[in-house]
Amino acid sequence: MGLLKLNQLMSMKRRRRRNRRRQIQTRNGSIASCAKSKGRHDDEHSLDGQIKGYSISDLPEVETLYIVLNKLSTITFQLSDVSNSVYFVHSGDSVQFYCFPYRNNVTVFAFTIPLLIFLPHMCMQDILCRIHSLMPIQDAARAACVSQTFLHSWRCRPNLDFSRETLGLTKETQRDITSIVDHILQNHSGVGVKAVKFLDDSWLWNSIKNQDFRHLDVENQDFSHLDLDRWLRNTIKPGIEELNISLHGENTVYNFPCSLLSDEIGESLRNLKLVGCYFDPTIGLGSLRNLRRIQLGSVSITDSKLECLLSNSFSLEQLVLRVCSGIICLKIPCLQRLSYLEVNACTGLEVLESKAPNLSSVIIQEAPHVQLSLLESPRITKYYRSCPGAAFYARTELPSSMPNLETLSLVSNTETVNTPVMPSKFLHLKWLSISLSGRGQTYDLFSLSSFFDASPFLETFKLNASLHVKRGSIFEDRSDLRKMPEKHSYKLKCVRITNFSSAKSLIELTCHILESAMSLERLTLDTTHGAPRCSVMKTVRCWPMKKDALMEAHRALSAIQTYVKSKVPSTVELNVFEPCSQCHAVAL
């Protein structure tokens, strides 16, 4: 009986929809042809040709959202109301939007957003809010102007993203950035905001001016600090989860008002990103018990203030510090959930201590004099370190301080001491990447074989050998190749060497790998800098190479043919990359 009533109700709704459609079509007889013409035009000029084979006139016209879900989870739907219409056409991994009023048949705008995954239990209003929240803020505001359906969603829009790109500013309108943001916020209720982003990228406009492109008549205006204070007070409300203030302008450092993050607001915050700010978390800062990620870039903050911030972030999972030169001693308390730490270009950092027991990934870059104390973080499995002498440091200190390493990346522009042979082992290391650069060094690349002996479970080895050693080419030193005592690596499967040259120590290292790696499957020797080629990137030309580098690449090819190729077992796939014959032609 219930099923019969349901069928009757559905039949009645279908009749109402058909009648409604006839009324709309009678009143707006020319809409279908206009939409069809516009659909063809955008098919031909849509981004990456994503919209193909769809005509707006083929879509059903209903009062609410119409969705067709098939096994491929593709969707085609259209929304229309009495006064205006918003059309959605889906193809591939994107959705094309067409918005135009019924009365004048003029398309207002069209844009594309990524394909959304809609759950079957989502109601129509939830789907609309989801679509509207993912639109760029400028398009979201314009959609609210032409469609009553999106107006309510706009007033409660959860994501507020303000930058020159999202606001669609041009050289004529960028001077009005303050009035534009004010107008947008005045039409927003301030309710339901989950994410707020203010990006001042005037540094990009300044860089254009500095390149003497004066004919562009580029002007820029940083966010006024007084305006920014006012905007933040209007947008940062209880329930906010993500806050991103990235200021790259020429104004003085912005003093972020920590009082905005009171207990009620701070408890809901999950992600905090500050760039170009002065940050004093000792003044007015509430509890940040749910904060998951902290990212500070070019932030003026002292050791004690950062320690205060961390001590209030009990659920912190990721900590990123970039260009924070005021930090000298970084002490990380016992944060149980902290698993990721990145310190980049904090040149004043001297000491880094961590008591986080579950820290697993550590990145330290451009902090050459930092002393690490990570013994209370024994679960580190991924480590990236960029500093002078990185290879020597890693081989001598890491086996004891990070015994559970599985992934190790090293970058060094100065290696003055060869990598020593030591009894210590990396018992869990599976992936090793080493990048060495510099000129006029006496470093012996063959000494890197010490890592193979210390890593019995190593599976992947990558080497970027862009340093120029004093010891000459193998064609200049005809003495016998050196060999290490016979030790086998039974797990090493993949080896890639970029900037492969004819340096004798590099040839010796390659031959040692071929002779000792019993499970080797693939050896790749790239005589270029490793950048993507024109054939892969579909660009006009490959990344340029200097003439001396091209000459060395051809010597490396001869060395491979003479000394390496004969040692490659039949079970190993040898891949040799040489300079592009079209982009890097050179007269030898």
PDB file of N, CA and C in Angstrom, residues 486-575:
ATOM      1  N   GLU A 486      84.772  -7.758  -2.082  1.00  0.00           N
ATOM      2  CA  GLU A 486      83.549  -8.319  -2.647  1.00  0.00           C
ATOM      3  C   GLU A 486      82.461  -8.477  -1.590  1.00  0.00           C
ATOM      4  N   LYS A 487      81.475  -7.595  -1.660  1.00  0.00           N
ATOM      5  CA  LYS A 487      80.294  -7.644  -0.805  1.00  0.00           C
ATOM      6  C   LYS A 487      79.076  -7.445  -1.686  1.00  0.00           C
ATOM      7  N   HIS A 488      78.064  -8.237  -1.443  1.00  0.00           N
ATOM      8  CA  HIS A 488      76.912  -8.229  -2.327  1.00  0.00           C
ATOM      9  C   HIS A 488      75.728  -7.495  -1.694  1.00  0.00           C
ATOM     10  N   SER A 489      75.001  -6.783  -2.536  1.00  0.00           N
ATOM     11  CA  SER A 489      73.749  -6.144  -2.136  1.00  0.00           C
ATOM     12  C   SER A 489      72.613  -6.930  -2.771  1.00  0.00           C
ATOM     13  N   TYR A 490      71.846  -7.610  -1.948  1.00  0.00           N
ATOM     14  CA  TYR A 490      70.851  -8.531  -2.470  1.00  0.00           C
ATOM     15  C   TYR A 490      69.467  -7.884  -2.660  1.00  0.00           C
ATOM     16  N   LYS A 491      69.309  -6.630  -2.265  1.00  0.00           N
ATOM     17  CA  LYS A 491      68.003  -5.990  -2.353  1.00  0.00           C
ATOM     18  C   LYS A 491      67.966  -4.842  -3.363  1.00  0.00           C
ATOM     19  N   LEU A 492      69.096  -4.292  -3.735  1.00  0.00           N
ATOM     20  CA  LEU A 492      69.131  -3.126  -4.608  1.00  0.00           C
ATOM     21  C   LEU A 492      68.568  -3.477  -5.986  1.00  0.00           C
ATOM     22  N   LYS A 493      67.503  -2.754  -6.396  1.00  0.00           N
ATOM     23  CA  LYS A 493      66.814  -3.064  -7.639  1.00  0.00           C
ATOM     24  C   LYS A 493      66.887  -1.940  -8.670  1.00  0.00           C
ATOM     25  N   CYS A 494      66.884  -0.702  -8.206  1.00  0.00           N
ATOM     26  CA  CYS A 494      66.783   0.426  -9.132  1.00  0.00           C
ATOM     27  C   CYS A 494      67.856   1.458  -8.798  1.00  0.00           C
ATOM     28  N   VAL A 495      68.635   1.857  -9.805  1.00  0.00           N
ATOM     29  CA  VAL A 495      69.688   2.860  -9.639  1.00  0.00           C
ATOM     30  C   VAL A 495      69.539   3.891 -10.754  1.00  0.00           C
ATOM     31  N   ARG A 496      69.577   5.171 -10.385  1.00  0.00           N
ATOM     32  CA  ARG A 496      69.518   6.247 -11.365  1.00  0.00           C
ATOM     33  C   ARG A 496      70.588   7.277 -11.028  1.00  0.00           C
ATOM     34  N   ILE A 497      71.417   7.602 -12.007  1.00  0.00           N
ATOM     35  CA  ILE A 497      72.476   8.603 -11.835  1.00  0.00           C
ATOM     36  C   ILE A 497      72.244   9.714 -12.848  1.00  0.00           C
ATOM     37  N   THR A 498      72.018  10.919 -12.348  1.00  0.00           N
ATOM     38  CA  THR A 498      71.806  12.096 -13.188  1.00  0.00           C
ATOM     39  C   THR A 498      73.086  12.911 -13.246  1.00  0.00           C
ATOM     40  N   ASN A 499      73.284  13.653 -14.328  1.00  0.00           N
ATOM     41  CA  ASN A 499      74.535  14.378 -14.576  1.00  0.00           C
ATOM     42  C   ASN A 499      75.711  13.406 -14.626  1.00  0.00           C
ATOM     43  N   PHE A 500      75.462  12.267 -15.239  1.00  0.00           N
ATOM     44  CA  PHE A 500      76.511  11.261 -15.360  1.00  0.00           C
ATOM     45  C   PHE A 500      77.640  11.814 -16.228  1.00  0.00           C
ATOM     46  N   SER A 501      78.863  11.646 -15.760  1.00  0.00           N
ATOM     47  CA  SER A 501      80.026  12.205 -16.455  1.00  0.00           C
ATOM     48  C   SER A 501      81.078  11.122 -16.656  1.00  0.00           C
ATOM     49  N   SER A 502      82.200  11.530 -17.230  1.00  0.00           N
ATOM     50  CA  SER A 502      83.296  10.583 -17.468  1.00  0.00           C
ATOM     51  C   SER A 502      84.292  10.574 -16.317  1.00  0.00           C
ATOM     52  N   ALA A 503      83.928  11.197 -15.166  1.00  0.00           N
ATOM     53  CA  ALA A 503      84.822  11.177 -14.003  1.00  0.00           C
ATOM     54  C   ALA A 503      85.126   9.734 -13.617  1.00  0.00           C
ATOM     55  N   LYS A 504      86.386   9.454 -13.400  1.00  0.00           N
ATOM     56  CA  LYS A 504      86.798   8.074 -13.152  1.00  0.00           C
ATOM     57  C   LYS A 504      86.154   7.508 -11.892  1.00  0.00           C
ATOM     58  N   SER A 505      86.060   8.320 -10.835  1.00  0.00           N
ATOM     59  CA  SER A 505      85.467   7.825  -9.593  1.00  0.00           C
ATOM     60  C   SER A 505      83.999   7.467  -9.784  1.00  0.00           C
ATOM     61  N   LEU A 506      83.281   8.163 -10.686  1.00  0.00           N
ATOM     62  CA  LEU A 506      81.884   7.846 -10.951  1.00  0.00           C
ATOM     63  C   LEU A 506      81.764   6.570 -11.775  1.00  0.00           C
ATOM     64  N   ILE A 507      82.662   6.365 -12.705  1.00  0.00           N
ATOM     65  CA  ILE A 507      82.681   5.113 -13.467  1.00  0.00           C
ATOM     66  C   ILE A 507      82.963   3.942 -12.534  1.00  0.00           C
ATOM     67  N   GLU A 508      83.878   4.135 -11.595  1.00  0.00           N
ATOM     68  CA  GLU A 508      84.199   3.068 -10.638  1.00  0.00           C
ATOM     69  C   GLU A 508      83.004   2.745  -9.753  1.00  0.00           C
ATOM     70  N   LEU A 509      82.273   3.776  -9.321  1.00  0.00           N
ATOM     71  CA  LEU A 509      81.089   3.545  -8.496  1.00  0.00           C
ATOM     72  C   LEU A 509      80.034   2.770  -9.289  1.00  0.00           C
ATOM     73  N   THR A 510      79.835   3.128 -10.548  1.00  0.00           N
ATOM     74  CA  THR A 510      78.837   2.450 -11.382  1.00  0.00           C
ATOM     75  C   THR A 510      79.200   0.982 -11.596  1.00  0.00           C
ATOM     76  N   CYS A 511      80.458   0.727 -11.862  1.00  0.00           N
ATOM     77  CA  CYS A 511      80.899  -0.659 -12.054  1.00  0.00           C
ATOM     78  C   CYS A 511      80.762  -1.467 -10.767  1.00  0.00           C
ATOM     79  N   HIS A 512      81.035  -0.821  -9.635  1.00  0.00           N
ATOM     80  CA  HIS A 512      80.875  -1.513  -8.350  1.00  0.00           C
ATOM     81  C   HIS A 512      79.418  -1.913  -8.125  1.00  0.00           C
ATOM     82  N   ILE A 513      78.493  -1.027  -8.492  1.00  0.00           N
ATOM     83  CA  ILE A 513      77.076  -1.345  -8.342  1.00  0.00           C
ATOM     84  C   ILE A 513      76.702  -2.537  -9.217  1.00  0.00           C
ATOM     85  N   LEU A 514      77.167  -2.559 -10.453  1.00  0.00           N
ATOM     86  CA  LEU A 514      76.842  -3.660 -11.358  1.00  0.00           C
ATOM     87  C   LEU A 514      77.411  -4.984 -10.872  1.00  0.00           C
ATOM     88  N   GLU A 515      78.550  -4.950 -10.241  1.00  0.00           N
ATOM     89  CA  GLU A 515      79.194  -6.183  -9.802  1.00  0.00           C
ATOM     90  C   GLU A 515      78.664  -6.690  -8.465  1.00  0.00           C
ATOM     91  N   SER A 516      78.121  -5.789  -7.625  1.00  0.00           N
ATOM     92  CA  SER A 516      77.724  -6.195  -6.276  1.00  0.00           C
ATOM     93  C   SER A 516      76.213  -6.322  -6.097  1.00  0.00           C
ATOM     94  N   ALA A 517      75.430  -5.644  -6.922  1.00  0.00           N
ATOM     95  CA  ALA A 517      73.975  -5.683  -6.761  1.00  0.00           C
ATOM     96  C   ALA A 517      73.412  -6.897  -7.480  1.00  0.00           C
ATOM     97  N   MET A 518      73.133  -7.936  -6.738  1.00  0.00           N
ATOM     98  CA  MET A 518      72.710  -9.192  -7.335  1.00  0.00           C
ATOM     99  C   MET A 518      71.255  -9.158  -7.822  1.00  0.00           C
ATOM    100  N   SER A 519      70.450  -8.263  -7.271  1.00  0.00           N
ATOM    101  CA  SER A 519      69.032  -8.191  -7.645  1.00  0.00           C
ATOM    102  C   SER A 519      68.720  -6.972  -8.501  1.00  0.00           C
ATOM    103  N   LEU A 520      69.738  -6.341  -9.054  1.00  0.00           N
ATOM    104  CA  LEU A 520      69.532  -5.125  -9.836  1.00  0.00           C
ATOM    105  C   LEU A 520      68.647  -5.411 -11.051  1.00  0.00           C
ATOM    106  N   GLU A 521      67.627  -4.550 -11.235  1.00  0.00           N
ATOM    107  CA  GLU A 521      66.707  -4.698 -12.361  1.00  0.00           C
ATOM    108  C   GLU A 521      66.851  -3.575 -13.376  1.00  0.00           C
ATOM    109  N   ARG A 522      67.172  -2.363 -12.911  1.00  0.00           N
ATOM    110  CA  ARG A 522      67.203  -1.233 -13.828  1.00  0.00           C
ATOM    111  C   ARG A 522      68.324  -0.273 -13.448  1.00  0.00           C
ATOM    112  N   LEU A 523      69.112   0.111 -14.438  1.00  0.00           N
ATOM    113  CA  LEU A 523      70.177   1.102 -14.261  1.00  0.00           C
ATOM    114  C   LEU A 523      69.948   2.214 -15.280  1.00  0.00           C
ATOM    115  N   THR A 524      69.768   3.441 -14.793  1.00  0.00           N
ATOM    116  CA  THR A 524      69.527   4.596 -15.650  1.00  0.00           C
ATOM    117  C   THR A 524      70.679   5.575 -15.504  1.00  0.00           C
ATOM    118  N   LEU A 525      71.311   5.895 -16.620  1.00  0.00           N
ATOM    119  CA  LEU A 525      72.427   6.841 -16.634  1.00  0.00           C
ATOM    120  C   LEU A 525      72.016   8.019 -17.513  1.00  0.00           C
ATOM    121  N   ASP A 526      71.824   9.174 -16.887  1.00  0.00           N
ATOM    122  CA  ASP A 526      71.363  10.372 -17.580  1.00  0.00           C
ATOM    123  C   ASP A 526      72.517  11.354 -17.676  1.00  0.00           C
ATOM    124  N   THR A 527      72.984  11.606 -18.883  1.00  0.00           N
ATOM    125  CA  THR A 527      74.126  12.504 -19.068  1.00  0.00           C
ATOM    126  C   THR A 527      73.713  13.972 -19.088  1.00  0.00           C
ATOM    127  N   THR A 528      72.410  14.255 -18.921  1.00  0.00           N
ATOM    128  CA  THR A 528      71.921  15.637 -18.858  1.00  0.00           C
ATOM    129  C   THR A 528      71.610  16.000 -17.408  1.00  0.00           C
ATOM    130  N   HIS A 529      71.018  17.174 -17.220  1.00  0.00           N
ATOM    131  CA  HIS A 529      70.680  17.625 -15.876  1.00  0.00           C
ATOM    132  C   HIS A 529      69.405  17.000 -15.335  1.00  0.00           C
ATOM    133  N   GLY A 530      68.754  16.165 -16.113  1.00  0.00           N
ATOM    134  CA  GLY A 530      67.589  15.441 -15.628  1.00  0.00           C
ATOM    135  C   GLY A 530      66.277  16.159 -15.790  1.00  0.00           C
ATOM    136  N   ALA A 531      66.274  17.372 -16.372  1.00  0.00           N
ATOM    137  CA  ALA A 531      65.024  18.101 -16.570  1.00  0.00           C
ATOM    138  C   ALA A 531      64.187  17.419 -17.642  1.00  0.00           C
ATOM    139  N   PRO A 532      62.855  17.544 -17.586  1.00  0.00           N
ATOM    140  CA  PRO A 532      61.991  16.935 -18.599  1.00  0.00           C
ATOM    141  C   PRO A 532      62.341  17.426 -20.005  1.00  0.00           C
ATOM    142  N   ARG A 533      62.246  16.542 -20.967  1.00  0.00           N
ATOM    143  CA  ARG A 533      62.613  16.860 -22.343  1.00  0.00           C
ATOM    144  C   ARG A 533      61.424  17.442 -23.105  1.00  0.00           C
ATOM    145  N   CYS A 534      61.732  18.042 -24.237  1.00  0.00           N
ATOM    146  CA  CYS A 534      60.679  18.650 -25.054  1.00  0.00           C
ATOM    147  C   CYS A 534      59.695  17.601 -25.537  1.00  0.00           C
ATOM    148  N   SER A 535      60.141  16.372 -25.767  1.00  0.00           N
ATOM    149  CA  SER A 535      59.252  15.318 -26.251  1.00  0.00           C
ATOM    150  C   SER A 535      58.272  14.881 -25.172  1.00  0.00           C
ATOM    151  N   VAL A 536      58.632  15.065 -23.907  1.00  0.00           N
ATOM    152  CA  VAL A 536      57.765  14.670 -22.800  1.00  0.00           C
ATOM    153  C   VAL A 536      56.837  15.807 -22.410  1.00  0.00           C
ATOM    154  N   MET A 537      57.408  17.022 -22.279  1.00  0.00           N
ATOM    155  CA  MET A 537      56.631  18.169 -21.834  1.00  0.00           C
ATOM    156  C   MET A 537      55.876  18.861 -22.970  1.00  0.00           C
ATOM    157  N   LYS A 538      56.117  18.426 -24.216  1.00  0.00           N
ATOM    158  CA  LYS A 538      55.477  19.033 -25.381  1.00  0.00           C
ATOM    159  C   LYS A 538      55.776  20.532 -25.468  1.00  0.00           C
ATOM    160  N   THR A 539      57.000  20.900 -25.080  1.00  0.00           N
ATOM    161  CA  THR A 539      57.416  22.296 -25.144  1.00  0.00           C
ATOM    162  C   THR A 539      58.223  22.526 -26.411  1.00  0.00           C
ATOM    163  N   VAL A 540      58.580  23.787 -26.623  1.00  0.00           N
ATOM    164  CA  VAL A 540      59.323  24.127 -27.830  1.00  0.00           C
ATOM    165  C   VAL A 540      60.736  23.583 -27.776  1.00  0.00           C
ATOM    166  N   ARG A 541      61.397  23.767 -26.616  1.00  0.00           N
ATOM    167  CA  ARG A 541      62.782  23.326 -26.488  1.00  0.00           C
ATOM    168  C   ARG A 541      63.011  22.705 -25.121  1.00  0.00           C
ATOM    169  N   CYS A 542      64.052  21.879 -25.037  1.00  0.00           N
ATOM    170  CA  CYS A 542      64.472  21.322 -23.761  1.00  0.00           C
ATOM    171  C   CYS A 542      65.124  22.411 -22.918  1.00  0.00           C
ATOM    172  N   TRP A 543      65.288  22.108 -21.655  1.00  0.00           N
ATOM    173  CA  TRP A 543      65.985  23.029 -20.768  1.00  0.00           C
ATOM    174  C   TRP A 543      67.424  23.202 -21.269  1.00  0.00           C
ATOM    175  N   PRO A 544      67.937  24.432 -21.355  1.00  0.00           N
ATOM    176  CA  PRO A 544      69.249  24.650 -21.974  1.00  0.00           C
ATOM    177  C   PRO A 544      70.397  24.025 -21.195  1.00  0.00           C
ATOM    178  N   MET A 545      71.446  23.700 -21.913  1.00  0.00           N
ATOM    179  CA  MET A 545      72.690  23.190 -21.330  1.00  0.00           C
ATOM    180  C   MET A 545      73.858  23.996 -21.877  1.00  0.00           C
ATOM    181  N   LYS A 546      74.821  24.270 -20.998  1.00  0.00           N
ATOM    182  CA  LYS A 546      76.000  25.003 -21.424  1.00  0.00           C
ATOM    183  C   LYS A 546      76.863  24.123 -22.336  1.00  0.00           C
ATOM    184  N   LYS A 547      77.708  24.779 -23.105  1.00  0.00           N
ATOM    185  CA  LYS A 547      78.497  24.047 -24.083  1.00  0.00           C
ATOM    186  C   LYS A 547      79.453  23.064 -23.420  1.00  0.00           C
ATOM    187  N   ASP A 548      80.093  23.467 -22.295  1.00  0.00           N
ATOM    188  CA  ASP A 548      81.020  22.539 -21.641  1.00  0.00           C
ATOM    189  C   ASP A 548      80.279  21.327 -21.064  1.00  0.00           C
ATOM    190  N   ALA A 549      79.016  21.543 -20.621  1.00  0.00           N
ATOM    191  CA  ALA A 549      78.219  20.417 -20.134  1.00  0.00           C
ATOM    192  C   ALA A 549      77.852  19.473 -21.280  1.00  0.00           C
ATOM    193  N   LEU A 550      77.579  20.026 -22.443  1.00  0.00           N
ATOM    194  CA  LEU A 550      77.281  19.190 -23.603  1.00  0.00           C
ATOM    195  C   LEU A 550      78.497  18.384 -24.032  1.00  0.00           C
ATOM    196  N   MET A 551      79.659  19.007 -23.992  1.00  0.00           N
ATOM    197  CA  MET A 551      80.882  18.296 -24.349  1.00  0.00           C
ATOM    198  C   MET A 551      81.152  17.150 -23.375  1.00  0.00           C
ATOM    199  N   GLU A 552      80.917  17.428 -22.064  1.00  0.00           N
ATOM    200  CA  GLU A 552      81.128  16.388 -21.062  1.00  0.00           C
ATOM    201  C   GLU A 552      80.107  15.258 -21.220  1.00  0.00           C
ATOM    202  N   ALA A 553      78.882  15.591 -21.624  1.00  0.00           N
ATOM    203  CA  ALA A 553      77.870  14.564 -21.830  1.00  0.00           C
ATOM    204  C   ALA A 553      78.293  13.593 -22.926  1.00  0.00           C
ATOM    205  N   HIS A 554      78.904  14.104 -23.981  1.00  0.00           N
ATOM    206  CA  HIS A 554      79.367  13.227 -25.059  1.00  0.00           C
ATOM    207  C   HIS A 554      80.552  12.375 -24.606  1.00  0.00           C
ATOM    208  N   ARG A 555      81.406  12.911 -23.740  1.00  0.00           N
ATOM    209  CA  ARG A 555      82.489  12.084 -23.182  1.00  0.00           C
ATOM    210  C   ARG A 555      81.910  10.993 -22.284  1.00  0.00           C
ATOM    211  N   ALA A 556      80.853  11.339 -21.538  1.00  0.00           N
ATOM    212  CA  ALA A 556      80.220  10.339 -20.676  1.00  0.00           C
ATOM    213  C   ALA A 556      79.617   9.208 -21.496  1.00  0.00           C
ATOM    214  N   LEU A 557      79.029   9.533 -22.628  1.00  0.00           N
ATOM    215  CA  LEU A 557      78.475   8.490 -23.498  1.00  0.00           C
ATOM    216  C   LEU A 557      79.565   7.548 -23.981  1.00  0.00           C
ATOM    217  N   SER A 558      80.732   8.091 -24.308  1.00  0.00           N
ATOM    218  CA  SER A 558      81.854   7.243 -24.724  1.00  0.00           C
ATOM    219  C   SER A 558      82.325   6.367 -23.578  1.00  0.00           C
ATOM    220  N   ALA A 559      82.340   6.929 -22.354  1.00  0.00           N
ATOM    221  CA  ALA A 559      82.766   6.149 -21.193  1.00  0.00           C
ATOM    222  C   ALA A 559      81.793   5.007 -20.908  1.00  0.00           C
ATOM    223  N   ILE A 560      80.509   5.273 -21.060  1.00  0.00           N
ATOM    224  CA  ILE A 560      79.519   4.216 -20.855  1.00  0.00           C
ATOM    225  C   ILE A 560      79.728   3.093 -21.861  1.00  0.00           C
ATOM    226  N   GLN A 561      79.957   3.457 -23.106  1.00  0.00           N
ATOM    227  CA  GLN A 561      80.155   2.458 -24.144  1.00  0.00           C
ATOM    228  C   GLN A 561      81.420   1.643 -23.909  1.00  0.00           C
ATOM    229  N   THR A 562      82.455   2.277 -23.390  1.00  0.00           N
ATOM    230  CA  THR A 562      83.751   1.622 -23.241  1.00  0.00           C
ATOM    231  C   THR A 562      83.861   0.822 -21.948  1.00  0.00           C
ATOM    232  N   TYR A 563      83.391   1.379 -20.819  1.00  0.00           N
ATOM    233  CA  TYR A 563      83.684   0.780 -19.518  1.00  0.00           C
ATOM    234  C   TYR A 563      82.467   0.192 -18.800  1.00  0.00           C
ATOM    235  N   VAL A 564      81.272   0.598 -19.151  1.00  0.00           N
ATOM    236  CA  VAL A 564      80.096   0.199 -18.375  1.00  0.00           C
ATOM    237  C   VAL A 564      79.261  -0.847 -19.089  1.00  0.00           C
ATOM    238  N   LYS A 565      78.994  -0.639 -20.343  1.00  0.00           N
ATOM    239  CA  LYS A 565      78.028  -1.468 -21.043  1.00  0.00           C
ATOM    240  C   LYS A 565      78.397  -2.947 -21.024  1.00  0.00           C
ATOM    241  N   SER A 566      79.654  -3.241 -21.100  1.00  0.00           N
ATOM    242  CA  SER A 566      80.083  -4.645 -21.119  1.00  0.00           C
ATOM    243  C   SER A 566      79.874  -5.337 -19.777  1.00  0.00           C
ATOM    244  N   LYS A 567      79.732  -4.572 -18.709  1.00  0.00           N
ATOM    245  CA  LYS A 567      79.553  -5.154 -17.379  1.00  0.00           C
ATOM    246  C   LYS A 567      78.083  -5.306 -16.992  1.00  0.00           C
ATOM    247  N   VAL A 568      77.169  -4.871 -17.845  1.00  0.00           N
ATOM    248  CA  VAL A 568      75.746  -4.936 -17.518  1.00  0.00           C
ATOM    249  C   VAL A 568      75.237  -6.351 -17.768  1.00  0.00           C
ATOM    250  N   PRO A 569      74.722  -7.031 -16.749  1.00  0.00           N
ATOM    251  CA  PRO A 569      74.180  -8.379 -16.948  1.00  0.00           C
ATOM    252  C   PRO A 569      72.954  -8.354 -17.861  1.00  0.00           C
ATOM    253  N   SER A 570      72.654  -9.486 -18.422  1.00  0.00           N
ATOM    254  CA  SER A 570      71.514  -9.576 -19.336  1.00  0.00           C
ATOM    255  C   SER A 570      70.177  -9.364 -18.618  1.00  0.00           C
ATOM    256  N   THR A 571      70.168  -9.552 -17.310  1.00  0.00           N
ATOM    257  CA  THR A 571      68.927  -9.390 -16.539  1.00  0.00           C
ATOM    258  C   THR A 571      68.670  -7.941 -16.139  1.00  0.00           C
ATOM    259  N   VAL A 572      69.594  -7.052 -16.429  1.00  0.00           N
ATOM    260  CA  VAL A 572      69.487  -5.648 -16.024  1.00  0.00           C
ATOM    261  C   VAL A 572      69.095  -4.797 -17.226  1.00  0.00           C
ATOM    262  N   GLU A 573      68.121  -3.942 -17.048  1.00  0.00           N
ATOM    263  CA  GLU A 573      67.693  -3.007 -18.089  1.00  0.00           C
ATOM    264  C   GLU A 573      68.536  -1.734 -17.987  1.00  0.00           C
ATOM    265  N   LEU A 574      69.288  -1.454 -19.023  1.00  0.00           N
ATOM    266  CA  LEU A 574      70.142  -0.270 -19.055  1.00  0.00           C
ATOM    267  C   LEU A 574      69.482   0.823 -19.890  1.00  0.00           C
ATOM    268  N   ASN A 575      69.287   1.975 -19.263  1.00  0.00           N
ATOM    269  CA  ASN A 575      68.718   3.129 -19.954  1.00  0.00           C
ATOM    270  C   ASN A 575      69.735   4.264 -19.930  1.00  0.00           C
TER     271      ASN A 575
END
